[in-house]
Coordinates of C-alpha atoms in Angstrom, one line a residue:
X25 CA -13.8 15.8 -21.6
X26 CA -14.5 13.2 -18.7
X27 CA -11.8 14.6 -16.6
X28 CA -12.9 18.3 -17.0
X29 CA -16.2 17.2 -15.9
X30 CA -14.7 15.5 -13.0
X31 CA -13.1 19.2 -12.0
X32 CA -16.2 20.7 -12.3
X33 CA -18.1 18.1 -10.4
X34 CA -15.5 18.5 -7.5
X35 CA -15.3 21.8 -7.4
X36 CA -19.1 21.8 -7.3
X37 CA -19.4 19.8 -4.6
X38 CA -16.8 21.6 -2.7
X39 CA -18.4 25.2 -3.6
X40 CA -21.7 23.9 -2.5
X41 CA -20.5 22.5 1.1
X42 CA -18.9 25.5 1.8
X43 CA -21.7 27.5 0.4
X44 CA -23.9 25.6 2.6
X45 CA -21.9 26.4 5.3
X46 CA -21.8 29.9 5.0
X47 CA -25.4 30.3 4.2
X48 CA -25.6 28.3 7.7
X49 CA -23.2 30.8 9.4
X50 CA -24.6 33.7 8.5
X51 CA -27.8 32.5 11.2
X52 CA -25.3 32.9 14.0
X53 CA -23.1 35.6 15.4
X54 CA -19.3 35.1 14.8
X55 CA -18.9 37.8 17.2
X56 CA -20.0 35.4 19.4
X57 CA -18.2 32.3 18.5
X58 CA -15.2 34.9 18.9
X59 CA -15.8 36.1 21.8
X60 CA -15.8 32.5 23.5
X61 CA -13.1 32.1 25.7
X62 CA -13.8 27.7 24.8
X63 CA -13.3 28.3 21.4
X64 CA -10.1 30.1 21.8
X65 CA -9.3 27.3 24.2
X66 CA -9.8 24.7 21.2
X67 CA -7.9 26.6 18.2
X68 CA -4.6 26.8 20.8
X69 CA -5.1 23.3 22.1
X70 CA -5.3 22.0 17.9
X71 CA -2.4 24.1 17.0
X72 CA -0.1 23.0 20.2
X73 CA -0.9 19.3 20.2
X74 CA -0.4 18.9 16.2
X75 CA 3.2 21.3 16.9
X76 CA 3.8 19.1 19.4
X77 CA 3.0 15.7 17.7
X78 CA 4.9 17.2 14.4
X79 CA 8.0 17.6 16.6
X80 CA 8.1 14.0 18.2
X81 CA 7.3 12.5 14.5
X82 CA 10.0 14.3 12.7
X83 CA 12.7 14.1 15.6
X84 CA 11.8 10.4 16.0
X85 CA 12.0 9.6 12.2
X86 CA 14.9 11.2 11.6
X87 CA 16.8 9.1 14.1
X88 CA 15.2 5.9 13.6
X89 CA 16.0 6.7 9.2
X90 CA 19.8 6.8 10.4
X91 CA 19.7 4.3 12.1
X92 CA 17.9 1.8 9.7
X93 CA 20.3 3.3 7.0
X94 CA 23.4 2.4 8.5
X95 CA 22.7 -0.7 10.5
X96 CA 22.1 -4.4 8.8
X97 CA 20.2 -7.0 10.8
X98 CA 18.0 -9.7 9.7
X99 CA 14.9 -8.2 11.0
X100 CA 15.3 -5.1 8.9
X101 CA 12.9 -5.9 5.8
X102 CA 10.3 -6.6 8.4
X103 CA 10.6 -3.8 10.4
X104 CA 10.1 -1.9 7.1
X105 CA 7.1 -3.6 6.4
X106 CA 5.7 -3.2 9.5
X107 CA 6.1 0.8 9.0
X108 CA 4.2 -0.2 5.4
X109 CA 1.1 -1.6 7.6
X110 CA 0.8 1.3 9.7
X111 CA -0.2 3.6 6.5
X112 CA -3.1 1.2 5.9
X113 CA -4.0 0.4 9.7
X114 CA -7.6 1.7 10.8
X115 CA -6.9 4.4 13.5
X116 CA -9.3 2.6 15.4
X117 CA -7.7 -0.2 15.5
X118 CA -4.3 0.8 16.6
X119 CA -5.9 3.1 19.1
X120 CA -7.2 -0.4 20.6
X121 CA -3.8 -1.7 20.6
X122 CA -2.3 1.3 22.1
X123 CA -4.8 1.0 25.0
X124 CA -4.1 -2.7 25.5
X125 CA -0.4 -2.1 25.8
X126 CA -0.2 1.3 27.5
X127 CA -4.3 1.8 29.1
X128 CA -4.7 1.6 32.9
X129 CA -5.2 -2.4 33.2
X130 CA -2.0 -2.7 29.7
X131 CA 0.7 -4.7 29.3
X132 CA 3.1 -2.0 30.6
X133 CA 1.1 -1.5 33.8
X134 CA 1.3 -4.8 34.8
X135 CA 4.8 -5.1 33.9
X136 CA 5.4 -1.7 36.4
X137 CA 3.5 -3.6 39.0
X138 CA 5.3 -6.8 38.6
X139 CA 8.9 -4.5 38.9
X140 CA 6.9 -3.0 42.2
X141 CA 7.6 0.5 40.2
X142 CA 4.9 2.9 41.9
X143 CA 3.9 4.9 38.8
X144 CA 0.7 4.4 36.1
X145 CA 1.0 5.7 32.3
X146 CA -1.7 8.2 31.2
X147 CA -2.9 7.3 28.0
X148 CA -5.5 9.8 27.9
X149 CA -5.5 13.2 27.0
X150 CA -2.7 14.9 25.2
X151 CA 0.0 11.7 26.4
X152 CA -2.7 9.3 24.5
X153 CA -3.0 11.5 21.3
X154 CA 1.1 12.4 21.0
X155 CA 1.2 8.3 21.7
X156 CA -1.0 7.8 18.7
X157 CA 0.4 10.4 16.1
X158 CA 3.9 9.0 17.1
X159 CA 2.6 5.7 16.0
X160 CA 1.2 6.7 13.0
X161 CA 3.6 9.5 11.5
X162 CA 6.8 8.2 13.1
X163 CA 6.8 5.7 10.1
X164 CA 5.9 7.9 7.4
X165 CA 8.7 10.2 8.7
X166 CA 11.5 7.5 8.9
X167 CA 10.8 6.4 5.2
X168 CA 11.0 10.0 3.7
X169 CA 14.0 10.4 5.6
X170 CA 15.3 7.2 4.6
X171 CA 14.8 7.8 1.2
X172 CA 16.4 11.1 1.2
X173 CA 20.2 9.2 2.9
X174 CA 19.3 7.0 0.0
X175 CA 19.7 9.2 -2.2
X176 CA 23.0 10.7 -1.5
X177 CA 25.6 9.7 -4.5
X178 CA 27.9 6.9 -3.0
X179 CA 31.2 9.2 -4.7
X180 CA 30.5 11.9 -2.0
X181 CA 30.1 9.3 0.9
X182 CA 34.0 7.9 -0.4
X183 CA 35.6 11.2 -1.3
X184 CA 34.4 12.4 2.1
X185 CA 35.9 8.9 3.5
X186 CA 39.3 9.9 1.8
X187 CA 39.0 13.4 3.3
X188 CA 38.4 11.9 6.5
X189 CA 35.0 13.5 7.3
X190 CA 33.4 11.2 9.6
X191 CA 30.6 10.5 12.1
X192 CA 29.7 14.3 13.3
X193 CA 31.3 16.1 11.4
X194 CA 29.7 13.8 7.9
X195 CA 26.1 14.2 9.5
X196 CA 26.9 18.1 9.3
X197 CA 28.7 18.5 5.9
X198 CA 27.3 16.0 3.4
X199 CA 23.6 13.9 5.2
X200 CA 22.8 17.3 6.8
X201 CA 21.6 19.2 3.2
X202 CA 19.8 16.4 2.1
X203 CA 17.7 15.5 5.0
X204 CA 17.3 19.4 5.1
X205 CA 15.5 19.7 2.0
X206 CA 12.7 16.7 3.1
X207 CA 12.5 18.8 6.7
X208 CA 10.0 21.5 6.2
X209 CA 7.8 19.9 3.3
X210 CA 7.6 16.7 5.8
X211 CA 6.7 18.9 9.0
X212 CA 4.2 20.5 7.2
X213 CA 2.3 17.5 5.5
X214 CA 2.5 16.0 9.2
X215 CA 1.8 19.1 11.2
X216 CA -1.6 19.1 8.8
X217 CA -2.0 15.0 9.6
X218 CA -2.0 16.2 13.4
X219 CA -3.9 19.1 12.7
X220 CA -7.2 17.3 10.8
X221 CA -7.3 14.0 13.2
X222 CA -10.4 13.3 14.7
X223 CA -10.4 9.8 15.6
X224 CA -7.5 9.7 17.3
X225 CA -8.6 12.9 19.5
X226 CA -12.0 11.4 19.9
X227 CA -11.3 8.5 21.6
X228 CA -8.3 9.0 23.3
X229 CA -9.0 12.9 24.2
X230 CA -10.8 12.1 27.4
X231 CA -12.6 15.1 28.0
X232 CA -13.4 19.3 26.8
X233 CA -10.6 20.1 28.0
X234 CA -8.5 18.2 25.2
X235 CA -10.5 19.0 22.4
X236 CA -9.8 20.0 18.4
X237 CA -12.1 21.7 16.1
X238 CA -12.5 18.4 14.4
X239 CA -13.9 17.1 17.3
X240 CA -16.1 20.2 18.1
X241 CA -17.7 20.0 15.2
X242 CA -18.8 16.6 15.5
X243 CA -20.0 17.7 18.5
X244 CA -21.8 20.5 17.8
X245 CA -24.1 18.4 15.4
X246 CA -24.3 14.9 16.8
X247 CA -24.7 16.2 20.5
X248 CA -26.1 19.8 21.0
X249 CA -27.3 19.7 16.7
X250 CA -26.3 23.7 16.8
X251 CA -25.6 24.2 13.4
X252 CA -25.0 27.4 13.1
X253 CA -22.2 26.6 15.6
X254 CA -20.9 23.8 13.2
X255 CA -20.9 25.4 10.3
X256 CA -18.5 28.3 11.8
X257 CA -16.3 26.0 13.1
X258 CA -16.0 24.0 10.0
X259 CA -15.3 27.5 7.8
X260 CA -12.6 27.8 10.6
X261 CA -11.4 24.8 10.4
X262 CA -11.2 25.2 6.3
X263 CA -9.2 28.4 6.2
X264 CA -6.7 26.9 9.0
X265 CA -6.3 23.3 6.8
X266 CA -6.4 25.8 3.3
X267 CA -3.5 27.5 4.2
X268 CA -1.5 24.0 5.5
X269 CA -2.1 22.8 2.6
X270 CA -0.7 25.4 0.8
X271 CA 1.9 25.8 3.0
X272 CA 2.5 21.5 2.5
X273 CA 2.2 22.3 -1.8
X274 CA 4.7 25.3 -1.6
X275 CA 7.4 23.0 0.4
X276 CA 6.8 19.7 -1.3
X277 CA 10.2 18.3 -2.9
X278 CA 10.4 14.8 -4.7
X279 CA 13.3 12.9 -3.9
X280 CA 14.8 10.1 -5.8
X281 CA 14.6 6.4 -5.0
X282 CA 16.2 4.5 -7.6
X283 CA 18.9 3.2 -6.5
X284 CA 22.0 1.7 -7.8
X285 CA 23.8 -1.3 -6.1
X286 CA 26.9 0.5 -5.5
X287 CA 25.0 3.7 -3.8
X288 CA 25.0 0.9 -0.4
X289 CA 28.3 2.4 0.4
X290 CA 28.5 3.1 3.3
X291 CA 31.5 3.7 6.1
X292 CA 31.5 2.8 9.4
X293 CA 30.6 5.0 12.3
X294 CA 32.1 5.4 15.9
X295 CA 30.9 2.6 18.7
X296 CA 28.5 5.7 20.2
X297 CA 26.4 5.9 17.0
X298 CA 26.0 2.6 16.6
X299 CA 25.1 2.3 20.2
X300 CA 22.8 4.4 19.6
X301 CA 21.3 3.1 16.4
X302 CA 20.5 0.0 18.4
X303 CA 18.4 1.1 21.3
X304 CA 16.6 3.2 18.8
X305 CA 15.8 0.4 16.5
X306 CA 15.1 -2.1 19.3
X307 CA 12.6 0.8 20.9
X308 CA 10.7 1.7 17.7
X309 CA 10.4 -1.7 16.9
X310 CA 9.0 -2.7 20.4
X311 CA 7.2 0.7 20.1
X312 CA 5.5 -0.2 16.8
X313 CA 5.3 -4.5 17.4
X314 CA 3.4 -4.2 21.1
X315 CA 0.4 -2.5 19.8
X316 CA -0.2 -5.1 16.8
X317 CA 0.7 -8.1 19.1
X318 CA -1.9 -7.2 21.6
X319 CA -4.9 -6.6 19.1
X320 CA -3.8 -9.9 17.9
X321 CA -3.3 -11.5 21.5
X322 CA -6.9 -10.2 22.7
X323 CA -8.9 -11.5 19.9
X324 CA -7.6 -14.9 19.9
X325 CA -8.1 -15.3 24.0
X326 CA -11.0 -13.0 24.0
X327 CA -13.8 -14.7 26.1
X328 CA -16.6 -13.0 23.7
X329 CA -14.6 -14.2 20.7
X330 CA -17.4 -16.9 19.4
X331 CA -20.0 -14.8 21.0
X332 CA -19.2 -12.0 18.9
X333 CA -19.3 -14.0 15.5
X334 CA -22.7 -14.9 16.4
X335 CA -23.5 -11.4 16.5
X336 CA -26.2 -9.9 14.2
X337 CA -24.6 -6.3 14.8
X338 CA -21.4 -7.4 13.5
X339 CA -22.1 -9.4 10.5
X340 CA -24.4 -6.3 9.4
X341 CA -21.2 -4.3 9.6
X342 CA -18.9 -6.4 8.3
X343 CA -21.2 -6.9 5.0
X344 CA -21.2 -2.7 5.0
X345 CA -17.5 -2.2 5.5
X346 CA -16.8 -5.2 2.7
X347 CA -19.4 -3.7 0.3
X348 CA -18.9 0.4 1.1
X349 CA -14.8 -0.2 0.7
X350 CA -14.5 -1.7 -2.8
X351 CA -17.4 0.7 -4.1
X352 CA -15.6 3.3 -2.8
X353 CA -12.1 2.6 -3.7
X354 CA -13.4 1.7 -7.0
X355 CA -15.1 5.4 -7.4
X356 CA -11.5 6.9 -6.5
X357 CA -9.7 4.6 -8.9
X358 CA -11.7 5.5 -11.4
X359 CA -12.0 9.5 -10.9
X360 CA -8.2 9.2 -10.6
X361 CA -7.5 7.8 -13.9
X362 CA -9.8 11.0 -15.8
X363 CA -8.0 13.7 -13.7
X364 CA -4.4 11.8 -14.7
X365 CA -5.2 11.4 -18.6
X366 CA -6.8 14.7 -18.4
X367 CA -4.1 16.6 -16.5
X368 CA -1.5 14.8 -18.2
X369 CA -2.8 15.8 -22.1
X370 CA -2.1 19.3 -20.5
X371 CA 1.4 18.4 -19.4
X372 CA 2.4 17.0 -22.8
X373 CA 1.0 20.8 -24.3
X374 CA 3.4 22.7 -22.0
X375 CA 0.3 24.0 -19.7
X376 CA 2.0 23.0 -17.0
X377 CA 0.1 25.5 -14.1
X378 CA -3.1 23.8 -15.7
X379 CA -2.1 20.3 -14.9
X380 CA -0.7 20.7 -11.9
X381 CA -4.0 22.9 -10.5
X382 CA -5.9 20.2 -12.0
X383 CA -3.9 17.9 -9.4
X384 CA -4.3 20.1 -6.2
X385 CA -8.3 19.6 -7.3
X386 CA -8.0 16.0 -7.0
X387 CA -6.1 16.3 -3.9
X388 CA -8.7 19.1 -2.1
X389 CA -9.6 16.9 0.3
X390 CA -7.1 17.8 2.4
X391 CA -7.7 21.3 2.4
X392 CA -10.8 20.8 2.8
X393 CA -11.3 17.7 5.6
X394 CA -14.0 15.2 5.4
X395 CA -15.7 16.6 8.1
X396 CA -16.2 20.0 6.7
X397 CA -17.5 18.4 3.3
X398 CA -19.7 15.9 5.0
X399 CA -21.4 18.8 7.1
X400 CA -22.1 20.7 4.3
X401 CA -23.5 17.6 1.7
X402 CA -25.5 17.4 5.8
X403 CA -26.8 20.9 5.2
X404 CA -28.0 20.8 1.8
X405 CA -29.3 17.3 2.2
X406 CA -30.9 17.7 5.6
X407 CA -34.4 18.2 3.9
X408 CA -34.5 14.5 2.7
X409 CA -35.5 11.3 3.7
X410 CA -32.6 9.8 4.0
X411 CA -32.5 6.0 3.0
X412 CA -29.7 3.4 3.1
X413 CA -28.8 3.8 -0.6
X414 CA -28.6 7.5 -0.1
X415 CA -26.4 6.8 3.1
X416 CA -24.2 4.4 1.4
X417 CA -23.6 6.1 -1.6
X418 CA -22.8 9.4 0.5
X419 CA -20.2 8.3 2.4
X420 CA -18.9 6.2 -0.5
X421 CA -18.4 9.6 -1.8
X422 CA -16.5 10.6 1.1
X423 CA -14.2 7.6 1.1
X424 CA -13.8 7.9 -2.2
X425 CA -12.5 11.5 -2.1
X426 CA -10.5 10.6 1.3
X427 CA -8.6 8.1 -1.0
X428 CA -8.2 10.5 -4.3
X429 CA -4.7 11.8 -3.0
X430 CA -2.7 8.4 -2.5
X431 CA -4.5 7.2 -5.6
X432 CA -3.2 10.2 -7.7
X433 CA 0.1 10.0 -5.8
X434 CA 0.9 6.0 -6.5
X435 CA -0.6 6.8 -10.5
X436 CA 0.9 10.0 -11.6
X437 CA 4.3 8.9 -12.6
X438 CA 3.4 5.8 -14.7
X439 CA 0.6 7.8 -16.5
X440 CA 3.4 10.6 -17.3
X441 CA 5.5 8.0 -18.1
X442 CA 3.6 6.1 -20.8
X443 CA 2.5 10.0 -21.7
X444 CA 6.3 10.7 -22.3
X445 CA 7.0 7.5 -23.6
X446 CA 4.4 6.4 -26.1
X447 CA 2.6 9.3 -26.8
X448 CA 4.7 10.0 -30.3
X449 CA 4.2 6.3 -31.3
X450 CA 0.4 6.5 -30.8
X451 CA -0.3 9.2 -32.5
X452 CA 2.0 8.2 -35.7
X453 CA 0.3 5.1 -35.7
X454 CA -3.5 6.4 -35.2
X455 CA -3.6 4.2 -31.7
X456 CA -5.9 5.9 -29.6
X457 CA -8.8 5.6 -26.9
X458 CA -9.6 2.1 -25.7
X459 CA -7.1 0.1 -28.5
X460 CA -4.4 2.7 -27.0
X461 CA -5.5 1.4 -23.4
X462 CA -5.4 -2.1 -23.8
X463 CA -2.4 -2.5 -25.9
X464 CA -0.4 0.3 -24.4
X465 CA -1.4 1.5 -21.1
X466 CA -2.5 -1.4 -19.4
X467 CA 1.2 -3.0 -19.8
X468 CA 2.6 -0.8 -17.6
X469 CA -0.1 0.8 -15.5
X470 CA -1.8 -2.7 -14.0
X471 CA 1.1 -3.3 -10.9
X472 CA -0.2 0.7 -10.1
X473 CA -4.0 0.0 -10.8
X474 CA -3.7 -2.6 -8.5
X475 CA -1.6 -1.2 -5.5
X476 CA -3.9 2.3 -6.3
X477 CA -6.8 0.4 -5.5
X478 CA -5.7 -2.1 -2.4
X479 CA -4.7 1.3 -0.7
X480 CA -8.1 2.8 -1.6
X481 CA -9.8 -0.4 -0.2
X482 CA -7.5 -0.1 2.7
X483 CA -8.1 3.7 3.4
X484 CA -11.7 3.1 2.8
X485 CA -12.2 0.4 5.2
X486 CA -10.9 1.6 8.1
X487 CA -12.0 5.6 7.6
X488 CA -14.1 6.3 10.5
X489 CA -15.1 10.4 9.7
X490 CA -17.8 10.1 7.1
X491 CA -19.7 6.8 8.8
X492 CA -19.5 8.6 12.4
X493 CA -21.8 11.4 11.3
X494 CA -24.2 9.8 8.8
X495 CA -24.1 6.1 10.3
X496 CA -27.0 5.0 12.7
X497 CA -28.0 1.2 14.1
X498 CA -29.2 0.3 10.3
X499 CA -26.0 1.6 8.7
X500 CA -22.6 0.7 10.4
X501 CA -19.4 -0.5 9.4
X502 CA -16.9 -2.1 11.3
X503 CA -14.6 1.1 12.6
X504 CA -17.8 2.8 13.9
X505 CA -19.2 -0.4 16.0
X506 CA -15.4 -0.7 17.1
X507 CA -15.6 3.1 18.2
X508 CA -19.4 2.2 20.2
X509 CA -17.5 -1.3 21.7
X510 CA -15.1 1.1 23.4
X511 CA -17.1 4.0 24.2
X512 CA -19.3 1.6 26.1
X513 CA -16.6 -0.5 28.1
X514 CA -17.0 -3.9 26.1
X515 CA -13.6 -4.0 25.4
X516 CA -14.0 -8.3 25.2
X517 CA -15.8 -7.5 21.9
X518 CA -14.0 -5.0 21.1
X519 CA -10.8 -7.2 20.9
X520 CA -12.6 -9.3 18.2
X521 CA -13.5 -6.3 16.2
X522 CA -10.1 -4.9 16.2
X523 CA -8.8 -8.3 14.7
X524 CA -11.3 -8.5 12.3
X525 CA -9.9 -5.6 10.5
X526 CA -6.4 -5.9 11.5
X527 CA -6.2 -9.3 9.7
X528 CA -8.7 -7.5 6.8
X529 CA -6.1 -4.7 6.8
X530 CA -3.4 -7.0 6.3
X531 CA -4.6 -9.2 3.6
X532 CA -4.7 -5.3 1.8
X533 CA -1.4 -5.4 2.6
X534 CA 0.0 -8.2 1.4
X535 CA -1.6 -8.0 -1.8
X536 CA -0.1 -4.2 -2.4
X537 CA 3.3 -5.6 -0.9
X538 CA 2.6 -8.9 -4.1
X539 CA 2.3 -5.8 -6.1
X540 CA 5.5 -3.6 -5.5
X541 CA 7.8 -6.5 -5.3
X542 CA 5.6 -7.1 -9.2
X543 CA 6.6 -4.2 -10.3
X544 CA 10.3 -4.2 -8.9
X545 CA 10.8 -7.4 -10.8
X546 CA 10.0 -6.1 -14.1
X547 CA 12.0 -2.7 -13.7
X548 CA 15.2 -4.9 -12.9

């Protein structure tokens, strides 16, 4: 009963937001809004940078997954956890490094100028966002494709050894069909990545002229508050991230990664491959490192590094970011675990369509971005005085949702499993509801819990969306006073922000990282 009421509280709120923003519409002309030659200018420029960015990511990760898949060095494990980080890094934060290492006054400028090379990188505009959806999705890509090699049977990489299929001609026959079937559900889920960033395009867009609906919207309440404007251009930008994420559903494949020990078979490849597996590695690794060494490097030196701690405006963000991402990561947890027992009491009765639309519920959010809900919970709430509990428990809300799909993701297989597994035994011995959850489900479900919820934190805390439209100078967090640092020049400050939750991020990490290896253990 709690997880149907969690549908219908979701698809509430969803209805009313875009209810909200059609009532809102319906005050302005569309003919209008399609009749402008900027808009037009907009939808291409979304569409072309997120192809474009979805083309670099995929290429790039499907290059760097051979090469991590066939070369062995001692680095290896890190490099992989290094690609782990990026999923929970604050965009914010990594746009910082990015700037540090590629910016006008970064790392590789001066190196140009100590080489006398006449020629300055452009990090802003559409250079700076492909930079920073590289960075971000060139990761994901390289795992998925990793795991896909992985999951080749070792017999066909040794009969086609026997056969002499090598190099080439094995990439063609026998890698080729299973790094095929992770190719268009992978573009997709990226292309939609690319298509819904806002913080990346924000910061590093540098003007109209490189400009996503996303970012429009924003605009069109926070700057020129037409929102009859916003509220077309966030039904826009619905139907456009409705259909990806249909389009993302329809193509989605799950791919194995249990392994077994003798499935590391692999055969050697010709001295150009491997050539070429090591320049990639060494410039993904460089491409990945830099960013994460600079943050670090500028906070420590940072002149402003003790001035900053002494800083009112940052320990009033800090104590929002710490309280707002446990509140909210808790909220997702917990909304999680009634969609999963709900959805999964329908999987054990064969109502499979019902479970499964249950999950694409859970996971709305992405067809529906933060942005779009936001305005609309905006629209209906505009009426109110606002206060800081009503702030704070809004984009709680918001950070909760953002986190819903990798918390159903990371929980969905153990809560089938036990499902699957125990379900018989329960019900023959009369073990149900919270005996049933501390005898039976915690055992195998708190490794999950745990990882579930250090993402969520993770997510949470560096989400920058929600808190940039209903933040002001009494309610912050520590993304958005990053964002003001370097919209207003103080990049000194800045570079003590950006380690602040680089080093928050990464204590996240390590304890989902404590986690995994946890739960690796006790499969062995």
């Amino acid at each position: 009963m709690i997880g149907l009421g969690l549908i219908a509280f979701l698809l509430a709120l969803y209805g009313n937001s875009l209810w909200q923003l059609w009532q809102q519409s319906r005050q302005s002309h569309w003919s209008a809004l399609f009749s402008d030659s900027y808009f037009w200018h907009i939808l291409r420029f979304s569409l072309w940078q997120a192809t474009l960015s979805t083309l670099l990511s995929v290429s790039a990760g499907l290059l760097t997954a051979h090469a991590l898949f066939y070369r062995t060095f001692w680095a290896k494990k890190w490099l992989l956890k290094l690609f782990s980080l990026t999923f929970v890094l604050p965009v914010l934060v990594a746009v910082f490094g990015l700037i540090g290492v590629y910016g006008l006054s970064g790392w590789l400028t001066q190196t140009l100028v100590w080489l006398q090379i006449d020629w300055q990188p452009q990090l802003y505009g559409l250079n700076g966002i492909l930079l920073a959806h590289l960075f971000f999705n060139l990761p994901l890509a390289s795992k998925i494709f990793l795991q896909a090699l992985n999951s080749i049977p070792y017999q066909q990489r040794q009969l086609a050894a026997q056969l002499n299929i090598r190099n080439g001609d094995f990439l063609r026959l026998i890698e080729w069909p299973y790094l095929r079937q992770q190719l268009l559900p992978l573009f997709a889920l990226i292309f939609m990545l690319c298509f819904t960033s806002f913080a990346i395009v924000l910061t590093l867009g540098g003007g109209p002229k490189y400009t996503t609906l996303e970012v429009a919207i924003y605009q069109a309440v926070t700057f020129d508050f037409d929102l009859g404007k916003a509220a077309m251009l966030a039904l826009v930008q619905f139907m456009l991230c409705f259909l990806l994420f249909q389009t993302s559903s329809y193509f989605s494949r799950h791919t194995p990664t249990v392994l077994g020990k003798q499935q590391h078979w692999r055969q050697p490849l010709n001295r150009t491959f491997t050539l070429l597996h090591s320049i990639t590695l060494i410039l993904v690794a460089l491409f990945i490192a830099l960013p994460l060494l600079n943050i670090v490097f500028s906070g420590v030196t940072s002149p402003a590094f003790w001035r900053v701690w002494q800083s009112a405006q940052l320990w009033q963000a800090l104590g929002y970011s710490l309280t707002l991402a446990p509140f909210a990561a808790l909220l997702a947890v917990l909304m999680s675990i009634a969609l999963l027992l709900a959805a999964r009491r329908f999987r054990w009765h064969y109502r499979i369509k019902t479970a499964n639309t249950m999950m694409n519920i859970g996971m709305m959010i992405l067809a529906v971005p933060t942005l779009v809900l936001a305005i609309g919970l905006f629209l209906l709430l505009q009426q109110l005085d606002f206060s800081l509990w009503h702030l704070f428990l809004i984009v709680a809300l918001c950070n909760a949702l953002i986190a819903m799909p990798f918390v159903l993701r990371i929980l969905a297989t153990p809560f089938n499993d036990n499902m699957r597994y125990y379900e018989n035994l329960c019900q023959s011995l009369g073990i149900r509801g919270w005996t049933r959850w501390r005898l039976i489900e915690w055992q195998a479900l708190q490794n999950p819990l745990r990882s579930a919820y250090a993402y969520a934190v993770a997510l949470s805390l560096g989400d920058f969306t929600a808190i940039a439209l209903f933040g002001n100078q009494d309610f912050s967090s520590l993304p958005r006073l990053l964002y003001q640092q370097l919209g207003h020049y103080r990049s000194r400050e800045a570079a003590v922000t950006a380690l602040i939750l680089l080093l928050l991020c990464s204590l996240i990490f390590l304890v989902i990282e404590k986690n995994d290896d946890r739960t690796d253990s006790t499969d062995l």
